[in-house]
Short mmCIF file of C-alpha atoms and ligand atoms in Angstrom, two decimals:
data_model
loop_
_atom_site.label_atom_id
_atom_site.label_comp_id
_atom_site.label_asym_id
_atom_site.label_seq_id
_atom_site.Cartn_x
_atom_site.Cartn_y
_atom_site.Cartn_z
CA MET A 27 -8.90 -27.15 -2.26
CA SER A 28 -8.34 -23.47 -2.67
CA LYS A 29 -10.68 -21.70 -4.99
CA LYS A 30 -9.49 -20.25 -8.30
CA ILE A 31 -10.40 -16.60 -8.31
CA THR A 32 -11.81 -15.17 -11.55
CA LYS A 33 -13.39 -11.94 -10.33
CA ILE A 34 -12.10 -9.47 -7.75
CA CYS A 35 -13.84 -6.40 -6.39
CA CYS A 36 -12.08 -3.67 -4.43
CA ILE A 37 -14.07 -1.15 -2.40
CA GLY A 38 -12.17 2.16 -2.24
CA ALA A 39 -10.37 3.72 -5.22
CA GLY A 40 -7.83 5.70 -3.22
CA TYR A 41 -4.04 5.78 -2.97
CA VAL A 42 -3.99 2.16 -1.84
CA GLY A 43 -6.89 0.52 -3.70
CA GLY A 44 -6.20 2.14 -7.06
CA PRO A 45 -2.53 1.26 -7.58
CA THR A 46 -2.79 -2.16 -5.90
CA MET A 47 -5.66 -3.31 -8.08
CA ALA A 48 -4.07 -1.85 -11.21
CA VAL A 49 -0.99 -4.01 -10.63
CA ILE A 50 -3.01 -7.15 -9.80
CA ALA A 51 -4.96 -6.62 -13.04
CA GLN A 52 -1.74 -6.04 -14.98
CA LYS A 53 -0.16 -9.23 -13.64
CA CYS A 54 -3.30 -11.43 -13.87
CA PRO A 55 -4.97 -10.70 -17.21
CA ASP A 56 -7.38 -13.61 -16.69
CA ILE A 57 -8.84 -12.11 -13.51
CA GLN A 58 -11.47 -9.40 -13.81
CA VAL A 59 -10.71 -6.63 -11.32
CA THR A 60 -13.36 -4.00 -10.57
CA VAL A 61 -12.53 -1.07 -8.30
CA VAL A 62 -15.58 0.66 -6.86
CA ASP A 63 -15.97 3.86 -4.89
CA LEU A 64 -18.83 6.01 -3.65
CA ASN A 65 -17.11 9.08 -5.01
CA GLN A 66 -18.32 9.51 -8.61
CA ALA A 67 -15.78 12.25 -9.40
CA ARG A 68 -12.93 9.99 -8.32
CA ILE A 69 -14.19 7.10 -10.47
CA ASP A 70 -14.63 9.44 -13.44
CA ALA A 71 -11.03 10.57 -12.99
CA TRP A 72 -9.82 6.94 -12.94
CA ASN A 73 -11.72 6.46 -16.21
CA ASP A 74 -10.30 9.57 -17.87
CA PRO A 75 -9.13 8.64 -21.38
CA ASP A 76 -5.96 10.64 -20.65
CA THR A 77 -4.19 8.37 -18.12
CA GLU A 78 -2.10 11.31 -16.94
CA LYS A 79 -5.29 12.63 -15.34
CA ILE A 80 -5.96 9.68 -13.04
CA PRO A 81 -6.51 10.94 -9.48
CA VAL A 82 -3.41 9.40 -7.90
CA TYR A 83 -0.03 10.62 -9.08
CA GLU A 84 2.50 7.79 -8.90
CA PRO A 85 5.48 7.39 -11.23
CA GLY A 86 4.65 4.63 -13.74
CA LEU A 87 1.03 4.16 -12.68
CA ASP A 88 -0.44 5.77 -15.80
CA LYS A 89 1.23 3.08 -17.91
CA VAL A 90 -0.06 0.22 -15.78
CA VAL A 91 -3.58 1.64 -15.96
CA ALA A 92 -3.30 2.17 -19.69
CA GLU A 93 -2.30 -1.47 -20.14
CA ALA A 94 -5.05 -3.06 -18.06
CA ARG A 95 -7.98 -0.67 -18.06
CA GLY A 96 -10.87 -1.83 -20.21
CA ARG A 97 -9.20 -5.24 -20.61
CA ASN A 98 -9.65 -6.66 -17.11
CA LEU A 99 -9.47 -3.53 -14.94
CA PHE A 100 -12.62 -1.50 -14.40
CA PHE A 101 -13.52 1.51 -12.27
CA SER A 102 -17.16 1.92 -11.32
CA THR A 103 -19.64 3.26 -8.79
CA GLU A 104 -21.88 0.21 -9.10
CA VAL A 105 -20.81 -1.19 -5.78
CA ASP A 106 -23.55 -3.80 -5.28
CA LYS A 107 -23.07 -5.36 -8.69
CA ALA A 108 -19.30 -5.65 -8.29
CA ILE A 109 -19.66 -7.19 -4.83
CA ASP A 110 -22.21 -9.73 -5.99
CA GLU A 111 -20.12 -10.89 -8.95
CA ALA A 112 -16.78 -11.20 -7.17
CA GLU A 113 -15.38 -14.24 -5.35
CA MET A 114 -12.85 -12.06 -3.54
CA ILE A 115 -13.54 -8.58 -2.15
CA PHE A 116 -10.81 -6.22 -0.97
CA ILE A 117 -11.79 -3.51 1.50
CA SER A 118 -9.57 -0.51 0.93
CA VAL A 119 -11.56 2.37 2.34
CA ASN A 120 -10.06 4.98 4.59
CA THR A 121 -9.85 4.54 8.35
CA PRO A 122 -9.15 8.05 9.63
CA THR A 123 -8.40 8.92 13.24
CA LYS A 124 -11.67 9.48 15.09
CA THR A 125 -12.60 13.15 15.38
CA TYR A 126 -15.45 12.65 17.85
CA GLY A 127 -16.58 10.66 20.87
CA SER A 128 -14.59 8.06 22.75
CA GLY A 129 -11.04 7.60 21.43
CA LYS A 130 -11.24 11.01 19.71
CA GLY A 131 -7.87 11.98 18.22
CA MET A 132 -6.47 8.45 18.77
CA ALA A 133 -8.60 5.49 17.78
CA ALA A 134 -9.29 4.54 14.17
CA ASP A 135 -12.74 5.41 12.93
CA LEU A 136 -14.04 2.12 11.60
CA LYS A 137 -17.40 3.32 10.40
CA TYR A 138 -16.52 2.94 6.71
CA ILE A 139 -15.21 -0.58 7.30
CA GLU A 140 -18.41 -1.50 9.09
CA LEU A 141 -20.52 0.03 6.30
CA CYS A 142 -18.59 -2.06 3.77
CA ALA A 143 -19.11 -5.23 5.80
CA ARG A 144 -22.84 -4.54 6.06
CA GLN A 145 -23.08 -3.84 2.36
CA ILE A 146 -21.28 -7.09 1.52
CA ALA A 147 -23.58 -8.97 3.89
CA ARG A 148 -26.68 -7.43 2.30
CA VAL A 149 -25.72 -8.00 -1.31
CA SER A 150 -23.88 -11.33 -1.39
CA THR A 151 -25.57 -14.45 -2.72
CA THR A 152 -22.44 -16.57 -3.15
CA ASP A 153 -19.48 -17.42 -0.85
CA LYS A 154 -16.90 -14.66 -0.49
CA ILE A 155 -13.36 -14.16 0.63
CA VAL A 156 -13.17 -10.70 2.21
CA VAL A 157 -9.70 -9.18 2.36
CA GLU A 158 -8.83 -6.31 4.72
CA LYS A 159 -6.46 -4.08 2.80
CA SER A 160 -6.95 -0.98 4.92
CA THR A 161 -4.73 -0.68 7.98
CA LEU A 162 -6.83 -1.70 10.92
CA PRO A 163 -6.51 -2.07 14.65
CA VAL A 164 -5.77 -5.61 15.73
CA ARG A 165 -8.91 -7.78 16.02
CA THR A 166 -10.97 -5.72 13.58
CA ALA A 167 -11.46 -8.88 11.55
CA GLU A 168 -13.53 -10.18 14.41
CA ALA A 169 -16.05 -7.36 14.03
CA VAL A 170 -16.15 -7.80 10.27
CA LYS A 171 -16.66 -11.53 10.72
CA ASN A 172 -19.49 -10.99 13.18
CA ILE A 173 -21.36 -8.72 10.83
CA LEU A 174 -20.91 -11.03 7.88
CA GLN A 175 -21.72 -14.26 9.64
CA ASN A 176 -24.93 -13.09 11.24
CA THR A 177 -26.91 -12.51 8.08
CA GLY A 178 -28.34 -16.03 8.07
CA ASN A 179 -28.66 -16.36 4.30
CA GLY A 180 -26.30 -19.32 4.01
CA VAL A 181 -23.40 -17.44 2.41
CA ASN A 182 -19.97 -18.43 3.81
CA TYR A 183 -17.31 -15.83 4.41
CA GLN A 184 -13.59 -16.07 5.01
CA ILE A 185 -11.77 -13.00 6.27
CA LEU A 186 -8.14 -12.36 5.34
CA SER A 187 -5.81 -9.60 6.38
CA ASN A 188 -3.45 -8.45 3.61
CA PRO A 189 -1.93 -5.15 4.72
CA GLU A 190 -0.35 -2.87 2.18
CA PHE A 191 3.29 -1.91 2.60
CA LEU A 192 3.67 0.26 -0.47
CA ALA A 193 5.08 3.73 0.06
CA GLU A 194 3.64 6.59 -1.94
CA GLY A 195 5.86 7.87 -4.70
CA THR A 196 7.25 4.37 -5.24
CA ALA A 197 3.93 2.49 -5.18
CA VAL A 198 4.31 0.80 -8.56
CA GLU A 199 7.87 -0.34 -7.84
CA ASP A 200 6.85 -1.55 -4.38
CA LEU A 201 3.91 -3.49 -5.82
CA HIS A 202 5.98 -5.02 -8.62
CA ALA A 203 8.83 -6.12 -6.33
CA PRO A 204 7.69 -6.08 -2.71
CA ASP A 205 10.06 -6.99 0.14
CA ARG A 206 7.25 -9.24 1.27
CA VAL A 207 3.53 -9.79 0.95
CA LEU A 208 1.74 -10.57 4.20
CA ILE A 209 -1.43 -12.63 4.32
CA GLY A 210 -3.18 -13.47 7.56
CA GLY A 211 -6.10 -15.88 7.83
CA ASP A 212 -7.97 -18.26 10.08
CA THR A 213 -6.03 -21.35 11.10
CA THR A 214 -8.99 -23.59 10.18
CA PRO A 215 -8.78 -25.63 6.95
CA GLU A 216 -11.32 -23.28 5.30
CA GLY A 217 -9.27 -20.28 6.44
CA GLN A 218 -6.10 -21.82 5.02
CA ASP A 219 -7.83 -22.49 1.69
CA ALA A 220 -8.77 -18.84 1.49
CA VAL A 221 -5.18 -17.85 2.31
CA GLN A 222 -4.01 -20.14 -0.49
CA SER A 223 -6.35 -18.46 -3.02
CA LEU A 224 -4.69 -15.13 -2.33
CA VAL A 225 -1.18 -16.65 -2.23
CA ASP A 226 -1.90 -18.02 -5.73
CA ILE A 227 -2.64 -14.52 -6.99
CA TYR A 228 0.52 -12.88 -5.64
CA SER A 229 2.66 -15.86 -6.63
CA ARG A 230 2.09 -14.94 -10.26
CA TRP A 231 4.79 -12.30 -9.87
CA VAL A 232 6.16 -12.37 -6.32
CA PRO A 233 8.68 -15.13 -5.43
CA ARG A 234 6.85 -17.60 -3.18
CA GLU A 235 9.32 -17.20 -0.29
CA ARG A 236 8.38 -13.54 -0.10
CA VAL A 237 4.72 -14.31 0.50
CA LEU A 238 4.39 -14.70 4.27
CA THR A 239 1.35 -16.24 5.88
CA THR A 240 0.34 -15.78 9.52
CA ASN A 241 -2.74 -15.84 11.66
CA LEU A 242 -5.14 -12.91 11.32
CA TRP A 243 -4.08 -11.06 14.45
CA SER A 244 -0.35 -11.21 13.70
CA SER A 245 -1.00 -9.80 10.27
CA GLU A 246 -3.14 -6.92 11.55
CA LEU A 247 -0.65 -6.05 14.28
CA SER A 248 2.38 -6.37 11.97
CA LYS A 249 1.15 -3.56 9.79
CA LEU A 250 0.85 -1.16 12.72
CA THR A 251 4.20 -2.31 14.04
CA ALA A 252 6.01 -1.87 10.73
CA ASN A 253 4.84 1.72 10.46
CA ALA A 254 5.60 2.41 14.12
CA PHE A 255 9.18 1.12 13.70
CA LEU A 256 9.73 3.16 10.54
CA ALA A 257 8.35 6.33 12.10
CA GLN A 258 10.42 5.70 15.21
CA ARG A 259 13.60 5.73 13.13
CA VAL A 260 12.68 9.12 11.71
CA SER A 261 11.86 10.52 15.15
CA SER A 262 15.08 9.07 16.55
CA ILE A 263 17.25 10.75 13.95
CA ASN A 264 15.18 13.94 14.18
CA SER A 265 15.72 14.06 17.93
CA LEU A 266 19.46 13.99 17.26
CA SER A 267 19.22 16.70 14.61
CA GLU A 268 18.50 19.21 17.35
CA LEU A 269 21.49 18.07 19.34
CA CYS A 270 23.66 18.26 16.21
CA GLU A 271 22.64 21.87 15.61
CA ARG A 272 23.88 22.74 19.11
CA THR A 273 27.08 20.73 19.14
CA GLY A 274 28.51 21.12 15.66
CA ALA A 275 27.93 17.50 14.74
CA ASP A 276 26.27 17.03 11.34
CA VAL A 277 23.23 14.79 11.37
CA SER A 278 23.84 13.49 7.82
CA GLU A 279 27.30 12.37 8.87
CA VAL A 280 25.93 10.77 12.02
CA ALA A 281 23.25 8.98 9.96
CA ARG A 282 25.82 7.72 7.47
CA SER A 283 28.09 6.57 10.25
CA ILE A 284 25.49 4.57 12.11
CA GLY A 285 23.73 3.35 8.94
CA THR A 286 26.77 1.39 7.81
CA ASP A 287 26.32 -0.84 10.85
CA SER A 288 24.38 -3.65 9.20
CA ARG A 289 22.33 -4.14 12.35
CA ILE A 290 21.06 -0.58 11.99
CA GLY A 291 21.01 -0.22 8.19
CA PRO A 292 21.06 2.94 6.05
CA LYS A 293 17.37 3.46 5.23
CA PHE A 294 14.92 5.74 7.00
CA LEU A 295 17.61 7.75 8.72
CA LYS A 296 17.08 10.99 6.90
CA SER A 297 16.46 13.87 9.23
CA SER A 298 13.60 16.07 8.09
CA VAL A 299 11.11 18.71 9.08
CA GLY A 300 8.99 15.83 10.34
CA PHE A 301 7.27 12.79 8.90
CA GLY A 302 3.83 13.04 7.35
CA GLY A 303 1.56 10.86 5.26
CA SER A 304 -1.71 9.14 5.90
CA CYS A 305 -0.28 6.26 7.90
CA PHE A 306 2.50 6.93 10.37
CA GLN A 307 0.72 9.18 12.82
CA LYS A 308 -2.61 7.41 12.50
CA ASP A 309 -1.13 3.96 12.98
CA ILE A 310 0.97 4.93 15.99
CA LEU A 311 -1.96 6.68 17.64
CA ASN A 312 -3.86 3.51 17.04
CA LEU A 313 -1.16 1.39 18.61
CA VAL A 314 -1.06 3.75 21.58
CA TYR A 315 -4.82 3.62 21.93
CA ILE A 316 -4.89 -0.16 21.79
CA ALA A 317 -2.10 -0.46 24.37
CA ARG A 318 -3.93 1.95 26.68
CA SER A 319 -7.16 0.07 26.26
CA TYR A 320 -5.39 -3.05 27.58
CA GLY A 321 -4.01 -0.98 30.49
CA LEU A 322 -0.43 -1.11 29.15
CA ARG A 323 0.61 2.38 30.15
CA GLU A 324 4.36 2.07 29.59
CA VAL A 325 3.87 0.54 26.16
CA ALA A 326 1.50 3.33 25.18
CA ASP A 327 3.78 6.10 26.49
CA TYR A 328 6.78 4.60 24.73
CA TRP A 329 5.19 4.78 21.28
CA GLU A 330 3.45 8.08 21.90
CA GLN A 331 6.84 9.70 22.30
CA VAL A 332 7.48 9.12 18.56
CA ILE A 333 4.55 11.44 17.79
CA ILE A 334 5.55 13.98 20.44
CA MET A 335 9.02 14.17 18.91
CA ASN A 336 7.55 14.64 15.43
CA ASP A 337 5.27 17.47 16.54
CA HIS A 338 8.26 19.09 18.21
CA GLN A 339 10.31 18.87 15.02
CA LYS A 340 7.66 20.61 12.92
CA ARG A 341 7.16 23.38 15.50
CA ARG A 342 10.90 23.81 15.97
CA PHE A 343 11.35 24.40 12.23
CA ALA A 344 8.72 27.17 12.24
CA ASN A 345 10.11 28.71 15.43
CA ASN A 346 13.60 28.79 13.97
CA ILE A 347 12.35 30.76 10.96
CA VAL A 348 10.74 33.34 13.23
CA LYS A 349 13.75 33.57 15.52
CA THR A 350 16.21 33.90 12.64
CA LEU A 351 14.19 36.58 10.89
CA TYR A 352 14.87 38.88 13.86
CA ASN A 353 11.99 37.50 15.94
CA THR A 354 9.23 38.62 13.64
CA VAL A 355 7.76 37.41 10.37
CA SER A 356 4.73 39.66 10.56
CA GLY A 357 4.10 41.13 7.12
CA LYS A 358 7.11 39.31 5.66
CA LYS A 359 6.94 36.98 2.69
CA ILE A 360 8.01 33.36 3.16
CA ALA A 361 8.18 31.15 0.07
CA PHE A 362 7.35 27.48 0.56
CA LEU A 363 8.94 25.06 -1.88
CA GLY A 364 6.84 21.92 -1.58
CA TRP A 365 3.57 21.07 0.13
CA ALA A 366 3.28 17.28 -0.41
CA PHE A 367 4.36 15.08 2.53
CA LYS A 368 7.24 13.73 0.42
CA LYS A 369 8.40 13.90 -3.19
CA ASP A 370 6.78 12.16 -6.15
CA THR A 371 3.27 12.22 -4.74
CA ASN A 372 0.38 14.68 -4.85
CA ASP A 373 -0.76 13.45 -1.43
CA THR A 374 -0.64 16.05 1.35
CA ARG A 375 -2.19 14.17 4.26
CA GLU A 376 -0.45 15.12 7.53
CA SER A 377 2.27 16.91 5.57
CA ALA A 378 4.68 18.86 7.79
CA ALA A 379 4.15 21.85 5.47
CA ILE A 380 0.59 22.26 6.74
CA TYR A 381 1.68 22.64 10.36
CA VAL A 382 4.67 24.84 9.61
CA ALA A 383 2.40 27.13 7.55
CA ASP A 384 -0.17 27.21 10.33
CA ASP A 385 2.44 28.29 12.88
CA LEU A 386 3.83 30.98 10.58
CA LEU A 387 0.36 32.28 9.76
CA ASN A 388 -0.22 32.63 13.51
CA GLU A 389 2.82 34.90 13.45
CA GLN A 390 1.13 36.91 10.67
CA ALA A 391 3.57 35.88 7.94
CA GLY A 392 2.54 36.01 4.30
CA ILE A 393 3.20 32.66 2.62
CA THR A 394 3.53 31.79 -1.05
CA VAL A 395 3.45 28.10 -1.90
CA TYR A 396 4.80 26.31 -4.93
CA ASP A 397 4.48 22.53 -5.30
CA PRO A 398 4.89 20.77 -8.65
CA LYS A 399 1.94 18.40 -8.09
CA VAL A 400 -0.39 19.82 -5.45
CA PRO A 401 -3.24 22.09 -6.63
CA ALA A 402 -4.19 25.30 -4.79
CA SER A 403 -7.57 23.88 -3.76
CA GLN A 404 -5.80 21.11 -1.82
CA VAL A 405 -3.48 23.53 -0.02
CA TYR A 406 -6.43 25.62 1.15
CA SER A 407 -8.51 22.65 2.16
CA ASP A 408 -5.58 21.30 4.25
CA LEU A 409 -5.33 24.59 6.12
CA ASP A 410 -9.06 25.11 6.48
CA TYR A 411 -9.31 21.61 7.97
CA LEU A 412 -7.26 22.75 10.98
CA GLU A 413 -9.88 25.41 11.74
CA THR A 414 -7.22 27.70 13.22
CA ARG A 415 -8.66 30.73 11.39
CA SER A 416 -11.33 31.48 8.84
CA SER A 417 -11.03 30.27 5.30
CA GLU A 418 -11.01 33.92 4.14
CA LYS A 419 -8.00 34.66 6.33
CA ASN A 420 -6.14 31.63 4.97
CA LYS A 421 -6.77 32.88 1.43
CA GLN A 422 -5.73 36.39 2.40
CA TYR A 423 -2.34 35.43 3.88
CA LEU A 424 -1.41 32.41 1.80
CA THR A 425 -1.05 32.38 -1.98
CA VAL A 426 -0.42 29.37 -4.21
CA VAL A 427 1.49 29.94 -7.43
CA GLU A 428 2.48 27.75 -10.36
CA ASP A 429 5.95 29.12 -10.85
CA PRO A 430 8.77 28.66 -8.32
CA TYR A 431 10.53 31.89 -9.33
CA GLU A 432 7.34 33.84 -8.75
CA ALA A 433 6.97 32.14 -5.35
CA CYS A 434 10.43 33.33 -4.32
CA LYS A 435 10.25 36.82 -5.79
CA ASP A 436 10.57 39.50 -3.09
CA ALA A 437 10.54 36.84 -0.37
CA HIS A 438 12.46 37.34 2.85
CA ALA A 439 13.02 33.63 3.21
CA ILE A 440 12.54 30.32 1.42
CA ALA A 441 11.50 27.18 3.29
CA VAL A 442 12.04 23.79 1.62
CA LEU A 443 9.30 21.48 2.89
CA THR A 444 9.37 18.65 0.33
CA GLU A 445 12.43 17.06 -1.30
CA TRP A 446 11.29 17.42 -4.95
CA ASP A 447 14.32 16.82 -7.21
CA GLU A 448 13.57 19.82 -9.42
CA PHE A 449 14.32 22.24 -6.56
CA LYS A 450 18.00 21.33 -6.81
CA ASP A 451 18.22 22.43 -10.43
CA TYR A 452 16.75 25.91 -10.12
CA ASP A 453 18.70 28.98 -11.11
CA TRP A 454 19.51 29.93 -7.53
CA LYS A 455 21.44 33.02 -8.53
CA LYS A 456 18.35 34.37 -10.25
CA ILE A 457 16.24 33.53 -7.20
CA TYR A 458 18.72 35.28 -4.93
CA ASP A 459 18.77 38.42 -7.07
CA ASN A 460 14.99 38.74 -6.80
CA MET A 461 14.76 38.30 -3.03
CA LYS A 462 14.88 40.70 -0.10
CA LYS A 463 18.29 40.80 1.62
CA PRO A 464 19.57 39.19 3.67
CA ALA A 465 18.06 36.24 1.79
CA PHE A 466 17.43 33.19 3.98
CA VAL A 467 16.93 29.55 3.03
CA PHE A 468 15.58 27.06 5.58
CA ASP A 469 16.16 23.61 4.16
CA GLY A 470 13.89 21.18 5.98
CA ARG A 471 15.05 18.27 3.80
CA SER A 472 18.83 18.75 3.54
CA LEU A 473 18.19 18.88 -0.18
CA LEU A 474 20.11 21.85 -1.51
CA ASP A 475 23.82 22.40 -1.94
CA GLN A 476 24.57 24.50 1.11
CA ALA A 477 28.06 25.55 0.02
CA LYS A 478 26.86 26.72 -3.38
CA LEU A 479 23.98 28.72 -1.92
CA SER A 480 26.20 30.34 0.69
CA GLU A 481 28.59 31.35 -2.04
CA ILE A 482 25.77 33.07 -3.92
CA GLY A 483 25.04 35.00 -0.74
CA PHE A 484 22.17 33.12 0.90
CA LYS A 485 22.07 32.55 4.63
CA VAL A 486 21.33 28.85 4.77
CA TYR A 487 19.88 26.83 7.64
CA VAL A 488 19.79 23.07 7.29
CA ILE A 489 18.08 20.67 9.67
CA GLY A 490 20.72 18.99 11.82
CA LYS A 491 23.62 21.27 10.91
CA GLU A 492 25.09 23.98 13.05
CA ALA A 493 23.76 27.39 12.02
CA VAL A 494 26.03 29.61 9.93
CA LYS A 495 27.68 32.24 12.06
C1 UDX B 505 -6.73 4.27 3.10
C2 UDX B 505 -6.14 4.45 4.49
O1 UDX B 505 -5.62 5.76 4.60
C3 UDX B 505 -5.06 3.46 4.77
O2 UDX B 505 -4.75 3.44 6.12
C4 UDX B 505 -5.49 2.10 4.44
O3 UDX B 505 -4.42 1.22 4.60
C5 UDX B 505 -6.09 2.01 3.07
O4 UDX B 505 -7.11 2.97 2.91
P1 UDX B 505 -6.03 5.42 0.89
O5 UDX B 505 -6.28 4.52 -0.24
O6 UDX B 505 -4.82 6.28 0.83
O7 UDX B 505 -5.75 4.61 2.18
O8 UDX B 505 -7.35 6.25 1.25
P2 UDX B 505 -8.18 7.20 0.33
O9 UDX B 505 -7.31 7.73 -0.77
O10 UDX B 505 -8.91 8.13 1.21
O11 UDX B 505 -9.21 6.22 -0.39
C6 UDX B 505 -10.29 5.61 0.21
C7 UDX B 505 -11.45 5.61 -0.79
O12 UDX B 505 -12.54 4.84 -0.25
C8 UDX B 505 -12.01 6.98 -1.12
O13 UDX B 505 -11.94 7.20 -2.51
C9 UDX B 505 -13.47 6.92 -0.63
O14 UDX B 505 -14.36 7.64 -1.45
C10 UDX B 505 -13.75 5.44 -0.67
N1 UDX B 505 -14.82 5.00 0.22
C11 UDX B 505 -14.79 5.32 1.53
C12 UDX B 505 -15.85 4.22 -0.29
O15 UDX B 505 -15.90 3.94 -1.47
N2 UDX B 505 -16.82 3.77 0.57
C13 UDX B 505 -16.84 4.09 1.89
O16 UDX B 505 -17.74 3.67 2.62
C14 UDX B 505 -15.79 4.89 2.39
C1 UDX B 506 4.50 4.47 4.79
C2 UDX B 506 5.24 3.11 4.84
O1 UDX B 506 6.56 3.27 4.37
C3 UDX B 506 4.48 2.10 4.01
O2 UDX B 506 5.11 0.83 4.09
C4 UDX B 506 3.08 2.00 4.53
O3 UDX B 506 2.32 1.09 3.78
C5 UDX B 506 2.41 3.37 4.51
O4 UDX B 506 3.17 4.30 5.24
P1 UDX B 506 4.33 6.47 3.06
O5 UDX B 506 3.56 7.17 4.12
O6 UDX B 506 3.79 6.44 1.69
O7 UDX B 506 4.54 4.94 3.47
O8 UDX B 506 5.77 7.14 2.95
P2 UDX B 506 7.20 6.93 3.61
O9 UDX B 506 8.19 6.85 2.51
O10 UDX B 506 7.21 5.85 4.60
O11 UDX B 506 7.45 8.34 4.34
C6 UDX B 506 6.67 8.76 5.44
C7 UDX B 506 7.18 10.09 5.94
O12 UDX B 506 8.44 9.96 6.58
C8 UDX B 506 7.38 11.14 4.84
O13 UDX B 506 6.91 12.39 5.28
C9 UDX B 506 8.87 11.16 4.65
O14 UDX B 506 9.33 12.39 4.14
C10 UDX B 506 9.36 10.90 6.05
N1 UDX B 506 10.71 10.33 6.11
C11 UDX B 506 10.97 9.10 5.59
C12 UDX B 506 11.75 11.05 6.72
O15 UDX B 506 11.53 12.16 7.19
N2 UDX B 506 12.99 10.50 6.78
C13 UDX B 506 13.26 9.26 6.25
O16 UDX B 506 14.42 8.84 6.35
C14 UDX B 506 12.21 8.55 5.64
#
């Protein structure tokens, strides 16, 4: 018989843990959900009486938190207590790409996962179902299981894999009405009971046929595969954007034409300055690393090409700005509209903007950034993280402003890096009047109305469209 869950703990109050637990708490008022994190400042922000100040910006999330927080949703740094009380523990800590040692730059760093497993093993006095929410390399559950089962204090553990498919910016929507929920577990009767306990939770609001169950390894691998396939679509269309620019084909028209083939489908065919986000690159590198570690060279090379193409697309965008501005941007002002890796999020991890800025700073450009949701401190920390130049130099050459018109004032060129809706509605005539001439726009998101801007007088370059003559 599957166990009725009354108390859930989630370790990691980030972009995944926070919204996911908020929605579970909203949909299951009888289950107490406690989200814990080592980071006191982050927990304090989740507890801010003003729900607009919670640390993750997601449309609609403030309302979900307002509804459930204090009722059955709690945010705390008392990790041990929450673990001990819960029957089900979600692990939702970050698994960054390793920056040291073997597998550096490729493999997932699992140290936080291992720390969580050890902490659960140390604290638990009653049986637990441990759910991997973080994206993990296939067979990680085995390591977690080993750590948990070798404590010898008589506590039984079941490990489930329940990867998250929400996309940032639409997290609440995706959680409320997911295409599917995936739950992997052991094929033993005890494993299947644990699976059922989690199925029962999601079934409160997700139609049962959308809750898929598999073995642990299929579930772990499916998450990496889903992200690899999605990223591959973006790299595929981006590879064609370059060909379109040379041939006079228009990549949006090509995308529309192929997307109407139901076998291909219309989504994820938008050419861009390159994909970003915390998952795509990390998960593909992971897949590549795993394939290599099994000696599968062709498989590894195949998927690695998706990353190579993406790096090329980011670099190509920066190079085109330099080339178009008469082969030098030194001392010129370039205005960046957008820094987040996509619209409707304040997340900047792996954002294309970071790499484009880095390339332009190498060319001694001056950059002014405006993003509606990203604070200056985040922009600087993203650049400093690359360690291309000193933090002082980054501050000297790059400025972050809170007004888009100020960002564009006296600029030689504008680069659109994120597809924020508000950019479309600006007074572009006013922007034009305040810029250096000729005034260039490099639209890395095919967001703006090219015809309208050209009419005002801008020289407009759009990814995947032939350059204006
Ligand atoms: C992360 C991964 O990026 C993603 O691949 C995975 O699927 C889920 O976890 P995200 O929620 O976006 O996604 O990460 P992040 O916003 O960095 O949040 C992780 C949180 O875990 C941080 O707040 C961090 O302080 C916390 N943490 C980390 C702990 O509480 N304990 C630890 O040992 C490590
Ligand atoms: C992704 C997956 O979609 C999600 O299922 C998984 O759980 C985590 O990783 P996310 O990174 O939040 O979600 O955003 P997503 O909407 O997938 O976009 C990723 C990147 O691809 C963004 O930089 C986006 O701008 C870019 N993109 C997306 C394109 O350039 N073109 C497209 O057509 C779609």
